[in-house]
Short mmCIF file of C-alpha atoms and ligand atoms in Angstrom, two decimals:
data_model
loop_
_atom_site.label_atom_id
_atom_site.label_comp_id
_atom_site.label_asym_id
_atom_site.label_seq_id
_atom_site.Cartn_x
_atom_site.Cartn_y
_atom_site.Cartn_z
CA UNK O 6 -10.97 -25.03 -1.73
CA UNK O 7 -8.51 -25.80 -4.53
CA UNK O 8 -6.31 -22.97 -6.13
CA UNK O 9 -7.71 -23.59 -9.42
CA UNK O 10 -11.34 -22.71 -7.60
CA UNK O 11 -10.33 -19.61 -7.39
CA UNK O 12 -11.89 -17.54 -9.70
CA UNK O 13 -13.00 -13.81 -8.91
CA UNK O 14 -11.56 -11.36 -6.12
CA UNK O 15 -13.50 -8.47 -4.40
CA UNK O 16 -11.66 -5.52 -3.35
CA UNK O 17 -12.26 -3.67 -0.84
CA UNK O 18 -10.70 0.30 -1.29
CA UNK O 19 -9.69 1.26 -5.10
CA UNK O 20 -7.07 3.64 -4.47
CA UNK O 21 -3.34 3.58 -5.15
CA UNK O 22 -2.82 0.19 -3.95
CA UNK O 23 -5.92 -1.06 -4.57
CA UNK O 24 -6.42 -0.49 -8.62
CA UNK O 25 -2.60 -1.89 -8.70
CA UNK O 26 -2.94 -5.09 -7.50
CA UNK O 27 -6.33 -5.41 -9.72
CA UNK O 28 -4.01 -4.62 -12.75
CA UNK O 29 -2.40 -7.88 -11.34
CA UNK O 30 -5.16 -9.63 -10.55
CA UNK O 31 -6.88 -8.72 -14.17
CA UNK O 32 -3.96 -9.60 -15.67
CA UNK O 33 -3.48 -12.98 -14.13
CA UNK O 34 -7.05 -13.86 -15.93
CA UNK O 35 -8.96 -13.52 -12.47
CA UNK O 36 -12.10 -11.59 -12.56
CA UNK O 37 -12.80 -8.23 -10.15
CA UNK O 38 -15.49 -6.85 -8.09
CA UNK O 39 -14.67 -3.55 -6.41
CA UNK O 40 -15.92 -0.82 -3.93
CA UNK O 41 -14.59 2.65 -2.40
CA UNK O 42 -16.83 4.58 -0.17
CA UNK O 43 -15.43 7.80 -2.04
CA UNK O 44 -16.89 8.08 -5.74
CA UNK O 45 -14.19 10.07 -7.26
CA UNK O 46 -12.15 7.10 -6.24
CA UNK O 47 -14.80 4.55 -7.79
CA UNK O 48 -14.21 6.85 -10.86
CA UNK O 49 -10.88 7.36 -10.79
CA UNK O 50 -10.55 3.35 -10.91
CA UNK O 51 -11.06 1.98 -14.53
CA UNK O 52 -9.07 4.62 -15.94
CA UNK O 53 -5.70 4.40 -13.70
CA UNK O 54 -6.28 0.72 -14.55
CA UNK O 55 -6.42 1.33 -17.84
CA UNK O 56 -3.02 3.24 -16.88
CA UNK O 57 -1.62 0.26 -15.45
CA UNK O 58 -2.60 -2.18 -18.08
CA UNK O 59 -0.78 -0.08 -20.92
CA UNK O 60 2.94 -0.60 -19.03
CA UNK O 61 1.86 -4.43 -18.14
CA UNK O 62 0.62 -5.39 -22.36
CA UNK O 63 3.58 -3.42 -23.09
CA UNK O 64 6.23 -4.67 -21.10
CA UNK O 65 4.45 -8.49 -20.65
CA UNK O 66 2.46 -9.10 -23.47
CA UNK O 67 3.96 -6.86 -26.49
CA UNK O 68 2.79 -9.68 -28.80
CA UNK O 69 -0.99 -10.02 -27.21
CA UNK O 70 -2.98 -7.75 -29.48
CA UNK O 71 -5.95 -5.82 -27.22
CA UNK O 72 -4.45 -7.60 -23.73
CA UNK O 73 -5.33 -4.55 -22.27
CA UNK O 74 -8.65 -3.82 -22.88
CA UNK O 75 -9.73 -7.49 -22.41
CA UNK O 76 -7.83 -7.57 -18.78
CA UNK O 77 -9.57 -4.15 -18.34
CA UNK O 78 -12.95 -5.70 -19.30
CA UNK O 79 -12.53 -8.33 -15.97
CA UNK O 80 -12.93 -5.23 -13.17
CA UNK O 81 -16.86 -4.42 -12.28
CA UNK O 82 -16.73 -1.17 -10.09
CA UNK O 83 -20.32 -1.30 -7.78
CA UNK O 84 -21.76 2.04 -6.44
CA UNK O 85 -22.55 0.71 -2.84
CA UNK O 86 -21.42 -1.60 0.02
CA UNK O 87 -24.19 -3.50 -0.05
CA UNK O 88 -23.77 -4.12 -3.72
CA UNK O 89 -20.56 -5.27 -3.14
CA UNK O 90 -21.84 -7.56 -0.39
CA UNK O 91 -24.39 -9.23 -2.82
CA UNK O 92 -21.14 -10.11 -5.01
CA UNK O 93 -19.20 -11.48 -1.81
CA UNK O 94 -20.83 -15.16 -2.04
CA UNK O 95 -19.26 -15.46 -5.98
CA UNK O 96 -15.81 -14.41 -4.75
CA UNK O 97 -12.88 -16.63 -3.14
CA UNK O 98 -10.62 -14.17 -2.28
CA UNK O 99 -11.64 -10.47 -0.54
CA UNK O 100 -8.42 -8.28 -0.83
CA UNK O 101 -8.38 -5.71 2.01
CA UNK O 102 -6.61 -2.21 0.48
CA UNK O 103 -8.06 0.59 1.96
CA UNK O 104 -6.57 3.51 4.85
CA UNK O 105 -3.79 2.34 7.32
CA UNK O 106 -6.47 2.09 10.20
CA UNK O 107 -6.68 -0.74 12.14
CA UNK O 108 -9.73 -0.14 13.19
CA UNK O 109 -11.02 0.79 10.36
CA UNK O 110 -10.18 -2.03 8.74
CA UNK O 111 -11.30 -4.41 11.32
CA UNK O 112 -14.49 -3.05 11.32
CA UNK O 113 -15.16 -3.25 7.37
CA UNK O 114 -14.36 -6.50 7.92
CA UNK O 115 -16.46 -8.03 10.34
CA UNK O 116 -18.95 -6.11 8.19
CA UNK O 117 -17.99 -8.41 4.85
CA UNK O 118 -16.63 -11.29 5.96
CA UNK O 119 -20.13 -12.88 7.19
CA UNK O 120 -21.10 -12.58 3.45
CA UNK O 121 -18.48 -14.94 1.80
CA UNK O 122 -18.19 -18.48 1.54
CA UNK O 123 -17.03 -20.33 4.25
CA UNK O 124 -13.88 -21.75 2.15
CA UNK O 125 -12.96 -18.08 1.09
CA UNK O 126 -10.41 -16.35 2.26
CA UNK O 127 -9.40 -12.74 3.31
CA UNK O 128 -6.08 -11.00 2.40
CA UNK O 129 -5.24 -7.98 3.72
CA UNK O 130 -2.22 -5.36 2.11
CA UNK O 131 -2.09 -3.48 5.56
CA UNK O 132 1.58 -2.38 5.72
CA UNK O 133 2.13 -2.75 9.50
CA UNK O 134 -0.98 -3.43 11.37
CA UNK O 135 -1.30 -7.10 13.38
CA UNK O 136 -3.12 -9.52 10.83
CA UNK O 137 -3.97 -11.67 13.64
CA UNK O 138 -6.05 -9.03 15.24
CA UNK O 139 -8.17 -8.53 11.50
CA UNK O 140 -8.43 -11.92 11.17
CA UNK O 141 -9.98 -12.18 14.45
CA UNK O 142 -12.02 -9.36 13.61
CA UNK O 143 -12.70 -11.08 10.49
CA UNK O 144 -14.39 -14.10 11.89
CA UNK O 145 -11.79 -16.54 10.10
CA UNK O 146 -8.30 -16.30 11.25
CA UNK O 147 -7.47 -19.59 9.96
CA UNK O 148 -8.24 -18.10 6.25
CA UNK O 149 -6.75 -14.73 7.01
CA UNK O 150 -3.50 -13.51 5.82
CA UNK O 151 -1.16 -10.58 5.02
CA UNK O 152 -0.40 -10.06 1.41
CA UNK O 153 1.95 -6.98 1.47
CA UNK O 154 2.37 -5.90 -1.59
CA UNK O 155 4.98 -3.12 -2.80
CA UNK O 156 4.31 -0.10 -4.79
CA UNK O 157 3.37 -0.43 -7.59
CA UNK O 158 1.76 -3.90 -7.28
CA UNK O 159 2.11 -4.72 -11.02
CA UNK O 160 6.02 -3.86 -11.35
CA UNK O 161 7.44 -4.46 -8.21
CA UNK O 162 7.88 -8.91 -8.06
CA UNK O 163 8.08 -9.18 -3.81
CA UNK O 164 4.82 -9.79 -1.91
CA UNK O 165 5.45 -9.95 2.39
CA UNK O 166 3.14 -12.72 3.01
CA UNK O 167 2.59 -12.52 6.66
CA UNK O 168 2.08 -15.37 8.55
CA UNK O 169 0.26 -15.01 11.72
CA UNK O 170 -0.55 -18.32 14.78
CA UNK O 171 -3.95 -19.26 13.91
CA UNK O 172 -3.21 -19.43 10.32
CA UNK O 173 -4.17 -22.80 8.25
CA UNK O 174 -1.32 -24.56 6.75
CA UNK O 175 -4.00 -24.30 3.44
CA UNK O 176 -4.27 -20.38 3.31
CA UNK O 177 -0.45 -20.08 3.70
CA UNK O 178 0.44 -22.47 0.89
CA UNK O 179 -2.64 -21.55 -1.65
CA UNK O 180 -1.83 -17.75 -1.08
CA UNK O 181 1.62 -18.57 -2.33
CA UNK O 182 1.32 -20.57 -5.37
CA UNK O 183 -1.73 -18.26 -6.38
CA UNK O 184 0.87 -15.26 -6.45
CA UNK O 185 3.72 -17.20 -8.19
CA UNK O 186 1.11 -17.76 -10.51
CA UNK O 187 0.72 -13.86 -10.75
CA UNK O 188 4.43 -13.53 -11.21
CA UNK O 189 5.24 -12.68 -8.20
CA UNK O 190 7.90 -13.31 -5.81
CA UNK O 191 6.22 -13.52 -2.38
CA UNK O 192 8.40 -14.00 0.80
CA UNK O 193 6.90 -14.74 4.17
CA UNK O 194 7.45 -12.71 7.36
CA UNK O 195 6.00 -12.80 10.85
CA UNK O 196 3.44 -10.83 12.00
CA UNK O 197 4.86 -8.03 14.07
CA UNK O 198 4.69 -4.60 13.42
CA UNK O 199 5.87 -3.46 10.03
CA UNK O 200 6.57 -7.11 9.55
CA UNK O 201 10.46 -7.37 8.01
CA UNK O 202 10.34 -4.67 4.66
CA UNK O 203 8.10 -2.05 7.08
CA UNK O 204 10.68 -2.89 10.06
CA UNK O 205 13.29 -1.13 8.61
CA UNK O 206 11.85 1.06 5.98
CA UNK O 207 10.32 3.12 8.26
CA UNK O 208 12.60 4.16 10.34
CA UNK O 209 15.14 4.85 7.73
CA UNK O 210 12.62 7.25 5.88
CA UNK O 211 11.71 8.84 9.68
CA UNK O 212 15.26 9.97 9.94
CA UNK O 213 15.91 10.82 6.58
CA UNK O 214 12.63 13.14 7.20
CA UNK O 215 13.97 14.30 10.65
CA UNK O 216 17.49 15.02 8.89
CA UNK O 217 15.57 17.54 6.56
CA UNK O 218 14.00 19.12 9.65
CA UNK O 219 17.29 19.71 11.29
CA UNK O 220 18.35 21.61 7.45
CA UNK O 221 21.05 18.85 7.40
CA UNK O 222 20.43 17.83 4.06
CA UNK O 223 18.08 19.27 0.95
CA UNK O 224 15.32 16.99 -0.83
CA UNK O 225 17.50 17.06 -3.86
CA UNK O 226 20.65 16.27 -2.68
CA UNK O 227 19.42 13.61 -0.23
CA UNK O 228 18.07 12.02 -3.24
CA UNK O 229 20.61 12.29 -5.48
CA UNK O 230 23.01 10.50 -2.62
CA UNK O 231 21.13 7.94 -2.12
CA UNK O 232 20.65 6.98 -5.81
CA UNK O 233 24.10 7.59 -6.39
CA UNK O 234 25.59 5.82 -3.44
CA UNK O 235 23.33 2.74 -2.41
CA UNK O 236 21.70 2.29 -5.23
CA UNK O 237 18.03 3.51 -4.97
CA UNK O 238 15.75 4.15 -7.89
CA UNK O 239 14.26 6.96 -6.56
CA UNK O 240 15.64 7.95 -3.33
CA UNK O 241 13.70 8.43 0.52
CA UNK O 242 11.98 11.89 -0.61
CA UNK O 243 10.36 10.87 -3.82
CA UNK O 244 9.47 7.28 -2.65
CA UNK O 245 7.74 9.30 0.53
CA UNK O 246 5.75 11.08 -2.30
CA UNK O 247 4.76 8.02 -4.90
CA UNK O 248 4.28 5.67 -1.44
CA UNK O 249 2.00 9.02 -0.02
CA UNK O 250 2.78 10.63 2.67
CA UNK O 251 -0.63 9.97 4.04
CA UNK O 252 -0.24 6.44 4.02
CA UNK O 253 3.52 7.28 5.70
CA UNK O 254 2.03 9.20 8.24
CA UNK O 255 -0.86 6.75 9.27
CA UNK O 256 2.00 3.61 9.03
CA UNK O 257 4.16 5.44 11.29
CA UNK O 258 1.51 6.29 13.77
CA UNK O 259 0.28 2.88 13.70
CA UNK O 260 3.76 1.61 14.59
CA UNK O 261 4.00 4.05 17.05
CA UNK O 262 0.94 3.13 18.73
CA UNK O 263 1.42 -0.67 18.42
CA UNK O 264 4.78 -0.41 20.13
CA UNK O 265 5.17 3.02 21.93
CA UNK O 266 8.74 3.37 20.40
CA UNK O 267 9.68 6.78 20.42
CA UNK O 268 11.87 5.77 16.84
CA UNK O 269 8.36 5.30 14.72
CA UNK O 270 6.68 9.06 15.88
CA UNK O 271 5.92 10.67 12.77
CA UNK O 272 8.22 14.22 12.86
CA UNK O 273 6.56 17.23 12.39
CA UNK O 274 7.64 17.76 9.12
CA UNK O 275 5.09 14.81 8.10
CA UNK O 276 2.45 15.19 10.39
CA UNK O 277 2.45 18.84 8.32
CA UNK O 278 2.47 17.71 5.01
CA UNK O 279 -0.61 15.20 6.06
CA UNK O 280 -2.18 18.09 8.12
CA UNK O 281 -2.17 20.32 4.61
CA UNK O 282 -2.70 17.53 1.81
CA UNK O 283 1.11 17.38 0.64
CA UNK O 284 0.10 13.62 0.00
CA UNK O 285 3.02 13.67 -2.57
CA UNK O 286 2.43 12.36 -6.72
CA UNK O 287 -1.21 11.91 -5.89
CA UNK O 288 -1.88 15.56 -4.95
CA UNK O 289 0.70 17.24 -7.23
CA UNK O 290 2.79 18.16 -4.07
CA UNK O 291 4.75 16.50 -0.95
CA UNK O 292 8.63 16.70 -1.04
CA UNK O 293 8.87 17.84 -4.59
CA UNK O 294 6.24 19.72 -7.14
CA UNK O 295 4.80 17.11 -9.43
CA UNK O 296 3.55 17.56 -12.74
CA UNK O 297 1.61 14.25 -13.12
CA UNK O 298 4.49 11.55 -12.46
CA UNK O 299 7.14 14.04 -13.27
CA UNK O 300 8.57 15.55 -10.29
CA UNK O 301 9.02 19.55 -11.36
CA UNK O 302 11.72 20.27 -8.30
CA UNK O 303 12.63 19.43 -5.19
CA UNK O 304 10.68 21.87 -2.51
CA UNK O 305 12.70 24.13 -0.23
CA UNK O 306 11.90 23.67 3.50
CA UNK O 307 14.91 25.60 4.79
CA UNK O 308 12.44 27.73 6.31
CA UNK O 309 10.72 25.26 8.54
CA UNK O 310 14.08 23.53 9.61
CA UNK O 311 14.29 23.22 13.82
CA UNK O 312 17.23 24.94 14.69
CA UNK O 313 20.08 22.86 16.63
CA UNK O 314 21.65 23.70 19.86
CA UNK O 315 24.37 25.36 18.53
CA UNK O 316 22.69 27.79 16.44
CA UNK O 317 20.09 28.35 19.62
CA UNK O 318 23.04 29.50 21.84
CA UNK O 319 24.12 32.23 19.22
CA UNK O 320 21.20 33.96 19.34
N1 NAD G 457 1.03 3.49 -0.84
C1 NAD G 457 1.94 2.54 -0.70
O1 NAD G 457 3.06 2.64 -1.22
C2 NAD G 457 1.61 1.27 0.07
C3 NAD G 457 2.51 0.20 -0.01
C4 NAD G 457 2.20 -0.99 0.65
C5 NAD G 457 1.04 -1.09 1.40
N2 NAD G 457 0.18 -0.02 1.48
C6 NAD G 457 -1.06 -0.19 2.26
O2 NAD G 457 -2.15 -0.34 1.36
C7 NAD G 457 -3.35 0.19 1.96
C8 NAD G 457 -3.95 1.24 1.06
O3 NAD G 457 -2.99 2.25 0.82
P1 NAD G 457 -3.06 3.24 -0.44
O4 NAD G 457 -1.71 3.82 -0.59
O5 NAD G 457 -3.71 2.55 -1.59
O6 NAD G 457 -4.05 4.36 0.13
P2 NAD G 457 -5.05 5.31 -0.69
O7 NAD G 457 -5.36 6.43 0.22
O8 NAD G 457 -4.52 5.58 -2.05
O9 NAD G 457 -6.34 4.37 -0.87
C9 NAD G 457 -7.15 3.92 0.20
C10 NAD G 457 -8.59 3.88 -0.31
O10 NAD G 457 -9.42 3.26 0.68
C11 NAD G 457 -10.68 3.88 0.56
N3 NAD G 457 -11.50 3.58 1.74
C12 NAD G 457 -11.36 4.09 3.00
N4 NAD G 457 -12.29 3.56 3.80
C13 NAD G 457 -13.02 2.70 3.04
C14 NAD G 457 -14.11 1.83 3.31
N5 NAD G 457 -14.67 1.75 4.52
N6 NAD G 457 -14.61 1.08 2.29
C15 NAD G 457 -14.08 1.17 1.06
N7 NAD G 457 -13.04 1.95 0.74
C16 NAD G 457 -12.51 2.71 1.73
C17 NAD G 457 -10.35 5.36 0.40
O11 NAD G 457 -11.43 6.09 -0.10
C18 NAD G 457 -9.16 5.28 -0.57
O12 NAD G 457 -9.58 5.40 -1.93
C19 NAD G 457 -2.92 0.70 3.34
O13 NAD G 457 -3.14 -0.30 4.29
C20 NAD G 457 -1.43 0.98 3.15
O14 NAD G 457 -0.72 0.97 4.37
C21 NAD G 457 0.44 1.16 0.81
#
């Protein structure tokens, strides 16, 4: 298989990450089949695309008049695995996007892979998990490869590209020069847990989260340093809430469990806001109140904070 053979993706799991690298993939000209065992989510879809298509014509293609409703027009949502299965033998690329589960995940895709062509090949956006292991799973290791990309897909240029030892020489290089020709600026990273962004990410927003446990530090303020001091859009709290802290909690388990390092268990300050659905800009509430993407305040969590030794021995 030839880059330019490469036509139409299926994706597999159409929610945050998924519908924004279709936005990409819609607006590189490449048409879309996708699927998501949960039908608000297969609702949801066409109009957060249609979301993410307004800031990509806008910012991209001012001049381009309708660019977003054509790239729009390339997604086809199906209602049923098996539907999407029928599609797999048109498509040359399946992109893996749904839960943080490895297996999960592997077992999806030994479901789909069987269905593809045999020159196709399987990307997966896991965050963390060993693509070597899905690959296997997968039936095709040698066409199997991480494509991490960061949130949100359409904005953000880096893609991790994780290279794994039974890759092909072919996946590696086609998966590259297909995302430069998406705009992208993919890097490529081995295949250990949380590869290189994940590596360190992680455990910097684990102690940032155990710092607000210990009532060292408020949501607001921690923010506000951070932005002000090293430069991050956002800061650690509000990324936890537009990354999820769902998909934070399952990434740091999974790191936990792939390594047994004490440094990647989730604190209980996350494993509560999963517990109660504080997912973060997707449910309205994690670290801060949101009113769609606006964040309304910074929540107070002074009352939950684990007391130090200090204050322990005063009592
Ligand atoms: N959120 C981020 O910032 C981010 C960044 C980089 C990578 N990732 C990774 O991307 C993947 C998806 O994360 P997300 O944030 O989009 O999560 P999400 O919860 O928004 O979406 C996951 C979707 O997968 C669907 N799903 C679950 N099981 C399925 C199945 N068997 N078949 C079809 N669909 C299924 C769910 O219904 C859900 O809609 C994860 O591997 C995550 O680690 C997330």
């Amino acid at each position: 298989m030839q880059v330019s053979d490469v036509k139409r993706f299926a994706v597999i799991g159409l929610g945050k990450m998924g519908v924004d690298w279709i936005a990409n993939l819609v607006e590189g000209g490449y048409e879309v089949v996708g699927f998501d065992t949960v039908p608000e989510a297969r609702d949801r879809a066409p109009k957060s695309l249609a979301k993410a298509l307004g800031w990509v014509a806008k910012k991209r293609h001012p001049e381009e008049e309708g660019f977003a409703e054509q790239a729009a027009g390339r997604l086809t949502v199906v209602g049923s695995e098996e539907e999407l299965i029928s599609q797999l033998g048109s498509c040359q690329v399946l992109l893996e996007v749904i839960l943080e589960d490895l297996g999960l995940k592997c077992e999806v895709l030994s479901r789909l892979a069987p269905h593809l062509p045999d020159a196709a090949m399987i990307w997966t956006n896991t965050s963390s998990l060993s693509v070597h292991t899905m690959g296997v799973a997968a039936g095709r290791p040698d066409r199997f490869v991480g494509t991490h990309g960061m949130n949100p897909v359409y904005q953000m240029p880096a893609v991790e590209v994780v290279r794994h030892s039974d890759i092909a020489d072919s996946t590696l290089g086609m998966t590259l020069e297909i995302l430069r020709g998406l705009g992208k600026d993919p890097f490529v990273a081995s295949d250990v847990t949380g590869f290189w962004v994940n590596k360190h990410l992680v455990p910097f927003m684990l102690e940032a989260y155990r710092a607000l446990e210990r009532g060292e530090i408020t949501v607001e303020d921690g923010d506000r340093g951070l932005k002000g001091s090293l430069g991050h859009p956002q800061g650690v709290f509000k990324l936890s809430d537009f990354i999820g802290n769902d998909t934070m909690y399952r990434v740091a388990m999974a790191m936990y469990l792939a390594t047994q390092d004490p440094r990647y268990y989730p604190p209980a300050i996350l494993a509560r806001m999963f517990k109660n659905g504080e997912f973060g800009v997707k449910a309205g509430k994690g670290f801060y109140e949101w009113d769609g993407f606006k964040a309304t305040g910074g929540r107070d969590f002074s009352a939950l904070t684990i007391k130090c030794s200090d204050t322990l021995l005063e009592v």
